[in-house]
mmCIF file of C-alpha atoms in Angstrom:
data_model
loop_
_atom_site.group_PDB
_atom_site.id
_atom_site.type_symbol
_atom_site.label_atom_id
_atom_site.label_comp_id
_atom_site.label_asym_id
_atom_site.label_seq_id
_atom_site.Cartn_x
_atom_site.Cartn_y
_atom_site.Cartn_z
ATOM 1 C CA MET A 92 4.732 -16.758 17.924
ATOM 2 C CA SER A 93 8.548 -17.175 19.871
ATOM 3 C CA ASN A 94 11.402 -15.326 17.953
ATOM 4 C CA SER A 95 13.199 -18.739 17.889
ATOM 5 C CA GLU A 96 10.783 -20.135 15.022
ATOM 6 C CA SER A 97 12.037 -17.692 11.646
ATOM 7 C CA ASN A 98 13.972 -20.307 9.856
ATOM 8 C CA HIS A 99 11.017 -22.597 10.134
ATOM 9 C CA GLY A 100 8.535 -20.295 8.227
ATOM 10 C CA ALA A 101 11.127 -19.062 5.885
ATOM 11 C CA SER A 102 11.482 -22.483 4.698
ATOM 12 C CA ALA A 103 8.042 -23.725 4.943
ATOM 13 C CA PHE A 104 8.105 -26.690 2.829
ATOM 14 C CA ARG A 105 11.214 -27.092 1.583
ATOM 15 C CA THR A 106 10.388 -30.901 0.638
ATOM 16 C CA THR A 107 8.043 -29.515 -2.495
ATOM 17 C CA THR A 108 9.303 -27.804 -5.015
ATOM 18 C CA ARG A 109 8.444 -27.421 -8.041
ATOM 19 C CA HIS A 110 10.592 -29.954 -9.670
ATOM 20 C CA MET A 111 9.501 -32.385 -7.251
ATOM 21 C CA LEU A 112 5.857 -32.343 -8.167
ATOM 22 C CA LYS A 113 4.041 -35.215 -9.182
ATOM 23 C CA SER A 114 1.465 -34.764 -12.008
ATOM 24 C CA SER A 115 -0.948 -37.819 -10.612
ATOM 25 C CA LYS A 116 -4.266 -36.735 -10.412
ATOM 26 C CA GLU A 117 -4.191 -39.087 -7.210
ATOM 27 C CA TYR A 118 -0.597 -36.968 -5.815
ATOM 28 C CA GLN A 119 -2.793 -33.055 -6.459
ATOM 29 C CA ARG A 120 -5.619 -34.691 -5.036
ATOM 30 C CA GLN A 121 -3.658 -34.912 -2.127
ATOM 31 C CA THR A 122 -1.992 -32.079 -1.566
ATOM 32 C CA LEU A 123 -2.837 -28.690 -0.976
ATOM 33 C CA MET A 124 -2.306 -25.308 -2.893
ATOM 34 C CA GLY A 125 0.869 -24.089 -0.887
ATOM 35 C CA GLY A 126 2.673 -27.626 -0.588
ATOM 36 C CA LEU A 127 1.247 -29.263 1.873
ATOM 37 C CA SER A 128 2.570 -32.620 0.734
ATOM 38 C CA GLY A 129 0.725 -35.110 1.862
ATOM 39 C CA PHE A 130 -2.856 -34.141 3.649
ATOM 40 C CA GLU A 131 -5.750 -34.233 2.213
ATOM 41 C CA SER A 132 -7.358 -30.733 2.330
ATOM 42 C CA PRO A 133 -11.303 -30.593 2.706
ATOM 43 C CA ILE A 134 -11.847 -28.025 -0.099
ATOM 44 C CA GLY A 135 -15.560 -29.120 -1.092
ATOM 45 C CA LEU A 136 -16.498 -27.776 2.115
ATOM 46 C CA ASP A 137 -18.901 -24.274 2.443
ATOM 47 C CA ARG A 138 -18.069 -22.056 4.969
ATOM 48 C CA ARG A 139 -19.977 -22.803 8.012
ATOM 49 C CA ASP A 140 -19.271 -26.569 7.472
ATOM 50 C CA ARG A 141 -15.649 -25.747 7.558
ATOM 51 C CA ILE A 142 -16.054 -23.686 11.134
ATOM 52 C CA ASN A 143 -18.414 -26.652 12.671
ATOM 53 C CA ALA A 144 -15.245 -29.130 11.717
ATOM 54 C CA LEU A 145 -12.921 -26.524 12.940
ATOM 55 C CA LYS A 146 -15.029 -26.485 16.201
ATOM 56 C CA THR A 147 -15.063 -30.472 16.643
ATOM 57 C CA GLY A 148 -11.071 -30.488 15.855
ATOM 58 C CA ASP A 149 -12.508 -32.311 12.142
ATOM 59 C CA ILE A 150 -10.405 -29.800 10.283
ATOM 60 C CA GLY A 151 -7.360 -27.351 11.281
ATOM 61 C CA PHE A 152 -5.894 -24.668 9.777
ATOM 62 C CA VAL A 153 -2.403 -25.305 9.137
ATOM 63 C CA HIS A 154 0.392 -22.822 8.010
ATOM 64 C CA SER A 155 2.918 -25.142 7.378
ATOM 65 C CA TRP A 156 5.124 -28.256 8.712
ATOM 66 C CA ASP A 157 8.664 -29.259 9.412
ATOM 67 C CA ILE A 158 10.434 -32.195 9.976
ATOM 68 C CA ASN A 159 13.105 -30.923 12.138
ATOM 69 C CA THR A 160 15.681 -31.498 14.966
ATOM 70 C CA SER A 161 16.241 -27.934 16.114
ATOM 71 C CA VAL A 162 14.537 -26.087 19.547
ATOM 72 C CA ASP A 163 10.786 -27.414 18.980
ATOM 73 C CA GLY A 164 10.998 -29.848 21.772
ATOM 74 C CA PRO A 165 13.720 -33.286 22.434
ATOM 75 C CA GLY A 166 14.691 -35.723 19.477
ATOM 76 C CA THR A 167 13.640 -35.011 15.878
ATOM 77 C CA ARG A 168 9.924 -33.448 16.032
ATOM 78 C CA MET A 169 7.463 -32.997 13.247
ATOM 79 C CA THR A 170 6.758 -29.239 13.868
ATOM 80 C CA VAL A 171 3.191 -27.900 12.694
ATOM 81 C CA PHE A 172 2.421 -24.017 12.377
ATOM 82 C CA LEU A 173 -1.120 -23.743 12.938
ATOM 83 C CA SER A 174 -3.115 -20.698 11.685
ATOM 84 C CA GLY A 175 -3.847 -17.746 13.934
ATOM 85 C CA CYS A 176 -2.878 -15.640 16.191
ATOM 86 C CA PRO A 177 -4.455 -13.163 18.895
ATOM 87 C CA LEU A 178 -1.984 -11.140 19.619
ATOM 88 C CA ARG A 179 0.935 -8.654 17.443
ATOM 89 C CA CYS A 180 3.943 -9.357 18.833
ATOM 90 C CA GLN A 181 6.294 -6.224 18.465
ATOM 91 C CA TYR A 182 8.999 -8.956 17.436
ATOM 92 C CA CYS A 183 6.790 -11.756 15.774
ATOM 93 C CA GLN A 184 8.885 -13.558 13.201
ATOM 94 C CA ASN A 185 5.814 -14.649 10.831
ATOM 95 C CA PRO A 186 2.955 -11.964 10.736
ATOM 96 C CA ASP A 187 1.853 -14.624 7.630
ATOM 97 C CA THR A 188 0.155 -16.620 10.223
ATOM 98 C CA TRP A 189 -2.090 -13.881 12.358
ATOM 99 C CA LYS A 190 -5.033 -14.612 10.457
ATOM 100 C CA MET A 191 -6.554 -18.648 10.475
ATOM 101 C CA ARG A 192 -8.128 -17.645 7.506
ATOM 102 C CA ASP A 193 -4.644 -17.650 5.349
ATOM 103 C CA GLY A 194 -4.116 -21.234 6.317
ATOM 104 C CA LYS A 195 -4.942 -24.538 4.292
ATOM 105 C CA PRO A 196 -7.498 -26.477 6.112
ATOM 106 C CA VAL A 197 -6.613 -29.682 6.830
ATOM 107 C CA TYR A 198 -8.015 -33.332 8.055
ATOM 108 C CA LEU A 199 -7.678 -34.334 11.075
ATOM 109 C CA ASP A 200 -7.556 -38.298 10.011
ATOM 110 C CA ALA A 201 -4.623 -36.528 7.381
ATOM 111 C CA MET A 202 -2.644 -35.245 10.180
ATOM 112 C CA VAL A 203 -2.860 -38.557 11.832
ATOM 113 C CA ALA A 204 -1.507 -40.939 9.290
ATOM 114 C CA LYS A 205 1.405 -37.816 9.207
ATOM 115 C CA ILE A 206 2.571 -38.908 12.612
ATOM 116 C CA GLU A 207 1.529 -42.418 12.220
ATOM 117 C CA ARG A 208 3.682 -42.171 9.082
ATOM 118 C CA TYR A 209 6.979 -40.886 10.927
ATOM 119 C CA LYS A 210 6.256 -43.257 14.503
ATOM 120 C CA ASP A 211 9.512 -44.631 14.063
ATOM 121 C CA LEU A 212 11.714 -42.500 13.465
ATOM 122 C CA PHE A 213 9.978 -40.721 16.854
ATOM 123 C CA GLU A 214 10.387 -43.431 18.495
ATOM 124 C CA ALA A 215 14.408 -44.233 17.708
ATOM 125 C CA THR A 216 15.093 -40.494 18.352
ATOM 126 C CA LYS A 217 13.032 -40.138 21.353
ATOM 127 C CA GLY A 218 10.956 -36.859 19.589
ATOM 128 C CA GLY A 219 7.526 -36.703 18.315
ATOM 129 C CA ILE A 220 5.122 -33.616 17.651
ATOM 130 C CA THR A 221 4.712 -30.010 18.047
ATOM 131 C CA PHE A 222 2.383 -27.987 16.939
ATOM 132 C CA SER A 223 3.274 -23.899 17.071
ATOM 133 C CA GLY A 224 2.171 -21.039 15.046
ATOM 134 C CA GLY A 225 -0.013 -18.772 15.088
ATOM 135 C CA GLU A 226 -0.773 -18.998 18.054
ATOM 136 C CA SER A 227 -1.328 -23.512 18.722
ATOM 137 C CA MET A 228 -4.619 -22.608 21.482
ATOM 138 C CA MET A 229 -6.493 -21.021 18.878
ATOM 139 C CA GLN A 230 -7.545 -24.375 17.573
ATOM 140 C CA PRO A 231 -7.847 -26.612 20.919
ATOM 141 C CA ALA A 232 -10.243 -29.147 19.665
ATOM 142 C CA PHE A 233 -7.728 -30.039 16.483
ATOM 143 C CA VAL A 234 -4.727 -29.800 18.330
ATOM 144 C CA SER A 235 -6.322 -32.018 21.399
ATOM 145 C CA ARG A 236 -7.405 -34.466 19.221
ATOM 146 C CA VAL A 237 -4.014 -34.909 17.276
ATOM 147 C CA PHE A 238 -2.740 -35.109 20.887
ATOM 148 C CA ARG A 239 -4.201 -37.556 21.732
ATOM 149 C CA ALA A 240 -4.383 -40.098 18.899
ATOM 150 C CA ALA A 241 -0.211 -39.194 19.478
ATOM 151 C CA LYS A 242 -0.007 -40.474 22.858
ATOM 152 C CA GLU A 243 -2.328 -43.525 21.963
ATOM 153 C CA MET A 244 0.622 -44.072 19.273
ATOM 154 C CA GLY A 245 3.162 -44.124 22.474
ATOM 155 C CA VAL A 246 4.395 -40.204 20.477
ATOM 156 C CA HIS A 247 5.682 -37.816 22.565
ATOM 157 C CA THR A 248 3.539 -34.344 22.287
ATOM 158 C CA CYS A 249 4.778 -30.653 22.916
ATOM 159 C CA LEU A 250 2.734 -27.399 22.446
ATOM 160 C CA ASP A 251 4.313 -24.195 21.606
ATOM 161 C CA THR A 252 2.383 -21.359 23.323
ATOM 162 C CA SER A 253 2.051 -17.937 24.579
ATOM 163 C CA GLY A 254 -0.897 -19.650 27.386
ATOM 164 C CA PHE A 255 -3.053 -16.443 26.339
ATOM 165 C CA LEU A 256 -5.228 -18.836 25.754
ATOM 166 C CA ASN A 257 -5.209 -20.491 28.803
ATOM 167 C CA ALA A 258 -9.550 -20.446 29.073
ATOM 168 C CA ASN A 259 -9.758 -22.356 25.814
ATOM 169 C CA TYR A 260 -8.012 -25.663 27.546
ATOM 170 C CA SER A 261 -9.662 -27.928 29.913
ATOM 171 C CA ASP A 262 -7.277 -30.247 32.381
ATOM 172 C CA ALA A 263 -8.139 -33.268 30.262
ATOM 173 C CA MET A 264 -7.050 -31.008 27.386
ATOM 174 C CA ILE A 265 -3.419 -30.772 29.064
ATOM 175 C CA ASP A 266 -3.169 -34.205 30.002
ATOM 176 C CA ASP A 267 -2.271 -35.152 26.561
ATOM 177 C CA ILE A 268 0.331 -32.340 26.501
ATOM 178 C CA ASP A 269 3.975 -34.172 27.483
ATOM 179 C CA LEU A 270 6.306 -30.643 27.025
ATOM 180 C CA CYS A 271 5.011 -27.041 26.777
ATOM 181 C CA LEU A 272 7.182 -24.589 25.563
ATOM 182 C CA LEU A 273 5.711 -21.388 27.216
ATOM 183 C CA ASP A 274 6.644 -18.156 25.953
ATOM 184 C CA VAL A 275 6.746 -15.340 29.235
ATOM 185 C CA LYS A 276 6.886 -12.495 26.880
ATOM 186 C CA SER A 277 7.030 -10.186 30.173
ATOM 187 C CA GLY A 278 7.366 -9.658 33.716
ATOM 188 C CA ASP A 279 4.384 -7.279 34.068
ATOM 189 C CA GLU A 280 1.412 -6.082 31.918
ATOM 190 C CA GLU A 281 2.504 -2.340 31.015
ATOM 191 C CA THR A 282 5.198 -4.106 29.035
ATOM 192 C CA TYR A 283 3.487 -7.885 28.093
ATOM 193 C CA LYS A 284 0.683 -5.225 26.538
ATOM 194 C CA ARG A 285 2.944 -2.953 24.809
ATOM 195 C CA VAL A 286 5.248 -6.207 23.473
ATOM 196 C CA THR A 287 2.129 -8.209 22.731
ATOM 197 C CA GLY A 288 -1.069 -5.698 22.717
ATOM 198 C CA GLY A 289 -2.394 -8.424 24.677
ATOM 199 C CA VAL A 290 -2.299 -9.587 28.626
ATOM 200 C CA LEU A 291 -0.381 -11.862 30.462
ATOM 201 C CA GLN A 292 -2.061 -13.403 33.465
ATOM 202 C CA PRO A 293 -2.947 -16.154 31.070
ATOM 203 C CA THR A 294 -0.155 -17.509 30.712
ATOM 204 C CA ILE A 295 0.225 -17.519 34.215
ATOM 205 C CA ASP A 296 -2.508 -19.211 35.192
ATOM 206 C CA PHE A 297 -1.888 -21.440 32.516
ATOM 207 C CA GLY A 298 2.494 -22.338 33.865
ATOM 208 C CA GLN A 299 0.771 -23.155 36.918
ATOM 209 C CA ARG A 300 -1.748 -25.506 35.447
ATOM 210 C CA LEU A 301 0.998 -27.501 33.731
ATOM 211 C CA ASN A 302 2.341 -27.334 36.810
ATOM 212 C CA ARG A 303 -0.518 -28.496 38.956
ATOM 213 C CA ARG A 304 -0.708 -31.767 36.345
ATOM 214 C CA GLY A 305 2.820 -32.708 36.382
ATOM 215 C CA LYS A 306 4.111 -31.132 32.803
ATOM 216 C CA LYS A 307 7.547 -30.788 31.717
ATOM 217 C CA ILE A 308 7.516 -26.487 30.493
ATOM 218 C CA TRP A 309 10.179 -24.715 28.884
ATOM 219 C CA VAL A 310 10.104 -21.316 29.352
ATOM 220 C CA ARG A 311 11.213 -18.902 26.192
ATOM 221 C CA PHE A 312 11.395 -14.952 27.077
ATOM 222 C CA VAL A 313 12.523 -12.834 23.691
ATOM 223 C CA LEU A 314 15.540 -10.455 25.152
ATOM 224 C CA VAL A 315 15.137 -6.804 23.399
ATOM 225 C CA PRO A 316 16.930 -3.831 24.309
ATOM 226 C CA GLY A 317 15.348 -1.119 25.947
ATOM 227 C CA LEU A 318 11.912 -3.118 25.498
ATOM 228 C CA THR A 319 11.929 -6.924 27.862
ATOM 229 C CA SER A 320 15.523 -6.106 28.595
ATOM 230 C CA SER A 321 15.067 -3.925 32.193
ATOM 231 C CA GLU A 322 16.220 -5.333 35.740
ATOM 232 C CA GLU A 323 12.727 -5.191 37.044
ATOM 233 C CA ASN A 324 11.174 -6.958 33.853
ATOM 234 C CA VAL A 325 13.372 -9.542 33.914
ATOM 235 C CA GLU A 326 13.185 -10.187 37.995
ATOM 236 C CA ASN A 327 9.275 -10.756 37.707
ATOM 237 C CA VAL A 328 10.138 -12.933 34.599
ATOM 238 C CA ALA A 329 12.085 -15.072 36.844
ATOM 239 C CA ARG A 330 9.779 -15.217 39.602
ATOM 240 C CA ILE A 331 6.943 -16.017 37.339
ATOM 241 C CA CYS A 332 8.537 -18.895 36.155
ATOM 242 C CA GLU A 333 9.279 -20.176 39.774
ATOM 243 C CA SER A 334 5.626 -19.789 40.085
ATOM 244 C CA PHE A 335 5.766 -22.684 37.917
ATOM 245 C CA GLY A 336 7.258 -24.786 40.741
ATOM 246 C CA ASP A 337 9.448 -27.922 39.116
ATOM 247 C CA ALA A 338 7.292 -28.226 35.889
ATOM 248 C CA VAL A 339 10.715 -25.526 34.324
ATOM 249 C CA GLU A 340 13.258 -27.620 33.400
ATOM 250 C CA HIS A 341 15.144 -24.874 31.828
ATOM 251 C CA ILE A 342 14.893 -21.220 30.759
ATOM 252 C CA ASP A 343 15.262 -20.077 26.801
ATOM 253 C CA VAL A 344 16.407 -16.727 26.355
ATOM 254 C CA LEU A 345 16.091 -16.063 22.552
ATOM 255 C CA PRO A 346 18.260 -12.805 21.601
ATOM 256 C CA PHE A 347 15.939 -10.271 19.130
ATOM 257 C CA HIS A 348 17.254 -10.265 15.951
ATOM 258 C CA GLN A 349 15.699 -9.004 12.238
ATOM 259 C CA LEU A 350 15.267 -12.058 10.217
ATOM 260 C CA GLY A 351 11.755 -11.409 10.961
ATOM 261 C CA ARG A 352 11.684 -7.827 8.943
ATOM 262 C CA PRO A 353 11.599 -8.980 5.432
ATOM 263 C CA LYS A 354 7.991 -10.737 5.982
ATOM 264 C CA TRP A 355 6.631 -7.370 7.778
ATOM 265 C CA HIS A 356 7.672 -5.806 4.695
ATOM 266 C CA GLU A 357 6.254 -8.073 2.244
ATOM 267 C CA LEU A 358 2.987 -8.164 3.723
ATOM 268 C CA ARG A 359 3.140 -4.282 4.438
ATOM 269 C CA ILE A 360 2.497 -3.989 7.891
ATOM 270 C CA PRO A 361 4.800 -1.586 9.639
ATOM 271 C CA TYR A 362 7.218 -2.588 11.309
ATOM 272 C CA PRO A 363 7.941 -1.415 14.981
ATOM 273 C CA LEU A 364 11.368 -2.628 15.374
ATOM 274 C CA GLU A 365 12.690 -1.104 12.446
ATOM 275 C CA ASP A 366 15.930 -0.083 13.520
ATOM 276 C CA GLN A 367 16.434 -2.115 16.607
ATOM 277 C CA LYS A 368 19.665 -3.627 17.236
ATOM 278 C CA GLY A 369 20.262 -7.497 19.571
ATOM 279 C CA PRO A 370 21.062 -7.239 22.726
ATOM 280 C CA SER A 371 25.188 -7.228 23.570
ATOM 281 C CA GLN A 372 26.876 -9.762 25.320
ATOM 282 C CA ALA A 373 26.586 -8.313 28.464
ATOM 283 C CA LEU A 374 23.253 -7.543 28.301
ATOM 284 C CA ARG A 375 22.725 -11.108 27.626
ATOM 285 C CA ASP A 376 24.965 -12.367 30.409
ATOM 286 C CA ARG A 377 23.798 -10.028 32.888
ATOM 287 C CA VAL A 378 20.270 -11.717 32.364
ATOM 288 C CA ARG A 379 21.081 -15.187 32.297
ATOM 289 C CA GLN A 380 22.650 -14.603 35.516
ATOM 290 C CA GLN A 381 19.518 -12.724 36.473
ATOM 291 C CA PHE A 382 17.895 -15.852 36.241
ATOM 292 C CA GLU A 383 20.713 -18.297 37.804
ATOM 293 C CA SER A 384 20.159 -16.208 40.695
ATOM 294 C CA HIS A 385 16.864 -17.476 41.003
ATOM 295 C CA GLY A 386 18.137 -21.457 40.749
ATOM 296 C CA LEU A 387 17.199 -21.506 37.418
ATOM 297 C CA THR A 388 18.359 -22.824 34.148
ATOM 298 C CA VAL A 389 19.469 -20.534 31.301
ATOM 299 C CA TYR A 390 20.138 -21.268 27.878
ATOM 300 C CA VAL A 391 20.819 -17.718 25.596
#
């Protein structure tokens, strides 16, 4: 998950606090333990049923959701953070989303109904729905079916992803994506492996597929001094972005920060960047200039 999402995880379900909860049985039936207000949970399904429903997209495993006007796409967004991620990024802001089983199962129909509830707001602000994570591409059937329903309502769709699970998505699924927030975590395989534990090539392949399908991309690159900041690595990231052609609207350079460290401590996971500092202004300027030298629009 990209560095910019930490605030969402920390404030998940802020609209559902204890003093706001209703006592009616109907409300309790429609509310998941943990505060997924308005979503009905398939609590009665056994493990096999849940696995089958996940494969078909009848349910999805959700960590949290929020209505925001931040960096998760244009306009006012309903950003849904899904559970499950195959990568283990050193700078991950939400390690509590790594395991799918830690999320809460939500019916497809309940998700679609929630989008429909905010349809007028999305239309007025030119906003829409964003699926983030965790890794949103771990649940391709659920996401693609929700996006299909959203497109039928005229609602803008945005996928926030590392692209690591490129093979999970068919071209038909890509066709229902209006915008992709694509995390290009490194420009070379060695650094990518060190940062994430995964491999880089699927991200490149997914970005190029998005370009061929006429989709728009906002690239995200987390700048960590001494880890992703070398001139060579940044140059390689820029070349990757160039390979995405006209799909790239801009690059968000996200300066590393330590807001996610408390979650690692809470989960008792050794935090590899315990003493890591954020980038200096000079480093941020250098990286911005590198990207701009390739004709790319950059936000730092």
